[in-house]
Amino acid sequence: MVLFGLIMIGLILFLSIVNMFSRHKLKKTAVPDSYRELLQSHVRYYQQLNATDKLRFEQQLQRFLKRTHIEGVGTPVEPLDRVLVAASAIIPIFGFKNWEYFNLTNVILYPDTFDSSYQYEGNNRNILGMVGSGPLNGQMILSRSALREGFSNTTDKSNTAIHEFVHLLDKADGYADGMPTKLLEHSYSIPWLKLVHQTIQEMAEGRTDINPYGATNEAEFFAVISEYFFERPDQLAEKHPELYKMLTHIFQQDPAKGGV
């Protein structure tokens, strides 16, 4: 029994050392050397920040990459992919000084669309991104092509990765229901829900320029309108001023003016 106990202690210590080494290795290699150049070349949100905010964005990017494992399934993970995943995470939380995604440990990149069984080959592949639940809790799956498209196309109102990170924010209170109670004071809850339902009705009637997928439910509406808010803030402020004003309050940012 004593020998067995010593063996178990030795095994635990060995696994702890291996785990510590793996985390140390991840921290050393997770942040690409060219991250600043990649941000400046590919992330318009970052480009529009002042020097002080750019430095804070870079610090948050480094912290996110050192804490979050990013891996590819059927596709390589290049430095640009790491930077774009991290930027997608930081953009929605940039108005909050100390926010951490406690409900995320891994981001998995697939080459392209996948199906509800997480298969990226075959028919019926129409999913671009997903926040895991149940056995996949703490995981996010993203289409690598959609990740890149979200930042390369600066004229649309879509960004799949930001959409999924907003779902994580929404889920911070335990539920992805379109009511981000961690971000929204109770006094704003009823006005927000009223505005959401009013806009969903307009979407159902085809009277808005908002992606109709947002009419699926309140959670998808919040994610879709957040994409619009960060991708085309000037257009949202012009066409949907009430929504824009409410989102500036939720995210503590005013991206149409280029900052927090």
XYZ file of C-alpha atoms in Angstrom:
260
model
C 0.000 0.000 0.000
C 2.827 2.379 0.847
C 4.507 1.586 -2.468
C 1.217 2.116 -4.337
C 0.729 5.455 -2.589
C 4.223 6.576 -3.514
C 3.635 5.558 -7.123
C 0.385 7.548 -7.228
C 2.040 10.604 -5.700
C 4.852 10.309 -8.228
C 2.348 10.027 -11.084
C 0.436 13.080 -9.895
C 3.652 15.090 -9.595
C 4.741 13.945 -13.056
C 1.398 14.954 -14.617
C 1.540 18.302 -12.799
C 5.020 18.993 -14.175
C 3.944 17.996 -17.697
C 0.869 20.220 -17.430
C 2.970 23.109 -16.124
C 5.451 22.648 -18.971
C 2.620 22.562 -21.531
C 1.120 25.780 -20.161
C 4.534 27.455 -20.144
C 5.161 26.356 -23.730
C 1.719 27.630 -24.760
C 2.415 31.028 -23.205
C 5.712 31.310 -25.059
C 4.311 30.415 -28.487
C 0.693 31.595 -28.317
C 1.349 35.249 -29.171
C 2.720 35.721 -32.712
C 5.734 38.012 -32.975
C 3.954 39.911 -35.756
C 0.708 40.455 -33.817
C 0.938 44.258 -33.926
C 1.482 44.358 -37.694
C -1.340 41.856 -38.230
C -3.710 43.957 -36.145
C -2.794 47.088 -38.071
C -3.252 45.350 -41.421
C -6.439 43.365 -40.776
C -8.475 44.769 -37.876
C -10.219 48.037 -38.678
C -11.472 48.424 -35.098
C -7.856 48.466 -33.872
C -6.771 50.849 -36.635
C -9.230 53.481 -35.405
C -8.055 53.453 -31.777
C -5.767 56.116 -30.348
C -2.241 55.182 -29.240
C -3.209 54.585 -25.610
C -6.139 52.348 -26.481
C -4.054 50.450 -29.047
C -1.568 49.584 -26.314
C -4.371 48.386 -24.017
C -5.863 46.328 -26.873
C -2.478 44.689 -27.465
C -2.117 43.846 -23.778
C -5.565 42.253 -23.706
C -4.766 40.319 -26.877
C -1.628 38.874 -25.308
C -3.470 37.920 -22.126
C -6.291 36.243 -24.070
C -3.903 34.208 -26.225
C -1.898 33.045 -23.218
C -5.062 31.910 -21.423
C -6.983 30.356 -24.336
C -5.965 27.318 -26.367
C -6.582 27.657 -30.115
C -6.320 24.567 -32.284
C -7.205 23.578 -35.818
C -9.110 20.479 -36.908
C -8.502 19.737 -40.569
C -6.837 23.120 -41.003
C -3.646 24.849 -39.862
C -3.746 27.682 -37.332
C -1.635 30.531 -38.662
C -0.538 33.666 -36.760
C -3.271 35.681 -38.478
C -5.917 33.251 -37.218
C -4.704 33.610 -33.625
C -4.762 37.396 -33.874
C -8.242 37.479 -35.424
C -9.701 35.110 -32.824
C -8.245 37.250 -30.041
C -9.432 40.485 -31.669
C -12.944 39.020 -31.983
C -12.886 38.276 -28.269
C -11.556 41.663 -27.199
C -13.711 43.945 -29.341
C -17.004 43.290 -27.459
C -15.366 43.581 -24.015
C -13.031 46.500 -24.698
C -15.273 48.855 -22.738
C -14.754 46.792 -19.569
C -11.350 47.072 -17.940
C -11.069 43.666 -16.266
C -13.373 41.300 -18.141
C -12.230 37.704 -18.629
C -14.001 34.922 -20.525
C -14.243 32.540 -17.574
C -16.590 30.337 -19.646
C -14.070 29.638 -22.436
C -10.986 27.412 -22.490
C -10.610 26.327 -26.130
C -11.322 27.719 -29.583
C -11.418 25.084 -32.332
C -11.029 26.158 -35.957
C -12.618 24.125 -38.730
C -11.696 24.774 -42.387
C -15.189 25.926 -43.359
C -18.833 25.295 -42.494
C -19.831 22.305 -40.368
C -23.037 20.522 -39.380
C -24.823 19.973 -36.071
C -22.747 16.830 -35.493
C -19.555 18.907 -35.811
C -18.647 17.304 -39.153
C -16.873 19.561 -41.657
C -17.233 17.156 -44.586
C -20.359 15.968 -46.379
C -23.760 17.571 -46.920
C -25.915 19.776 -44.671
C -22.964 21.896 -43.522
C -24.364 25.349 -42.824
C -22.935 26.343 -39.421
C -20.218 29.008 -39.287
C -19.705 29.165 -35.543
C -20.985 27.663 -32.314
C -20.563 28.106 -28.574
C -20.492 24.650 -27.022
C -22.786 23.395 -24.282
C -23.043 20.176 -22.288
C -19.945 18.049 -22.998
C -18.581 20.907 -25.128
C -19.078 23.558 -22.467
C -16.139 25.956 -22.506
C -15.447 25.263 -26.189
C -16.055 27.449 -29.225
C -15.997 26.156 -32.789
C -15.387 28.591 -35.638
C -15.104 28.302 -39.384
C -11.627 29.547 -40.301
C -12.876 30.915 -43.611
C -15.718 32.777 -41.859
C -13.280 34.146 -39.268
C -11.139 35.677 -41.994
C -14.113 36.856 -44.057
C -15.468 38.720 -41.036
C -12.419 40.981 -41.005
C -11.605 41.167 -44.710
C -15.079 42.351 -45.766
C -15.441 45.851 -44.340
C -18.627 46.760 -46.204
C -21.042 44.213 -44.723
C -22.573 44.039 -41.246
C -21.371 40.540 -40.356
C -18.597 39.030 -38.293
C -19.102 35.398 -37.248
C -16.439 35.351 -34.538
C -17.728 38.519 -32.855
C -21.219 36.982 -33.036
C -20.047 33.922 -31.090
C -18.131 35.916 -28.484
C -21.236 38.030 -27.878
C -23.090 34.764 -27.205
C -20.442 34.039 -24.554
C -21.016 37.461 -22.993
C -24.751 36.836 -23.030
C -24.155 33.453 -21.405
C -22.058 34.921 -18.570
C -25.131 34.935 -16.307
C -25.800 31.268 -17.143
C -28.240 31.787 -20.024
C -27.846 32.832 -23.656
C -31.187 34.625 -23.828
C -30.452 38.048 -25.288
C -30.607 39.652 -21.863
C -26.982 40.351 -20.851
C -27.695 40.945 -17.175
C -23.968 41.100 -16.376
C -23.722 44.138 -18.649
C -27.133 45.763 -18.331
C -28.546 47.387 -15.221
C -31.979 46.202 -14.137
C -33.562 49.578 -14.942
C -32.629 49.121 -18.600
C -33.968 45.562 -18.897
C -37.558 46.385 -19.829
C -36.642 49.151 -22.354
C -34.119 46.780 -23.950
C -36.583 43.891 -24.259
C -39.244 46.226 -25.631
C -36.832 47.508 -28.264
C -35.720 43.954 -29.131
C -39.268 42.684 -29.635
C -40.274 45.766 -31.593
C -37.292 45.354 -33.942
C -37.819 41.596 -34.347
C -41.380 42.344 -35.445
C -40.073 44.856 -38.009
C -37.567 42.256 -39.221
C -40.295 39.642 -39.606
C -42.189 42.127 -41.757
C -39.102 42.849 -43.873
C -38.915 46.492 -42.811
C -35.255 46.669 -41.703
C -31.772 46.117 -43.098
C -30.828 43.870 -40.147
C -29.850 40.265 -40.913
C -33.150 38.328 -40.681
C -31.402 35.542 -38.774
C -31.602 37.892 -35.809
C -35.368 37.358 -35.711
C -34.825 33.703 -34.684
C -34.930 34.563 -30.974
C -33.684 37.167 -28.494
C -30.223 35.581 -28.141
C -29.605 35.576 -31.886
C -30.945 39.103 -32.155
C -28.430 40.337 -29.579
C -25.552 38.605 -31.380
C -26.626 39.782 -34.847
C -27.223 43.399 -33.844
C -23.861 43.393 -32.043
C -22.145 42.351 -35.283
C -23.810 45.340 -36.968
C -22.795 47.600 -34.056
C -19.103 46.749 -34.344
C -18.867 46.274 -38.108
C -20.876 49.286 -39.321
C -21.461 51.518 -36.291
C -21.942 54.642 -38.391
C -24.709 53.001 -40.412
C -26.432 51.545 -37.345
C -26.357 54.940 -35.607
C -27.975 56.525 -38.655
C -30.626 53.899 -39.402
C -31.373 52.585 -35.892
C -30.450 55.345 -33.416
C -32.365 53.816 -30.489
C -30.625 50.480 -30.882
C -27.268 52.151 -31.294
C -27.726 54.229 -28.151
C -28.758 51.172 -26.119
C -25.773 49.159 -27.383
C -23.345 51.957 -26.497
C -24.692 51.626 -22.965
C -24.475 47.817 -22.925
C -20.924 47.647 -24.300
C -19.691 50.932 -22.803
C -18.353 51.875 -26.235
C -19.122 54.359 -28.996
C -17.429 52.794 -32.059
C -18.999 55.291 -34.483
C -16.715 57.849 -32.829
C -13.740 55.503 -32.860
C -13.351 54.591 -29.205
C -14.693 53.616 -25.827
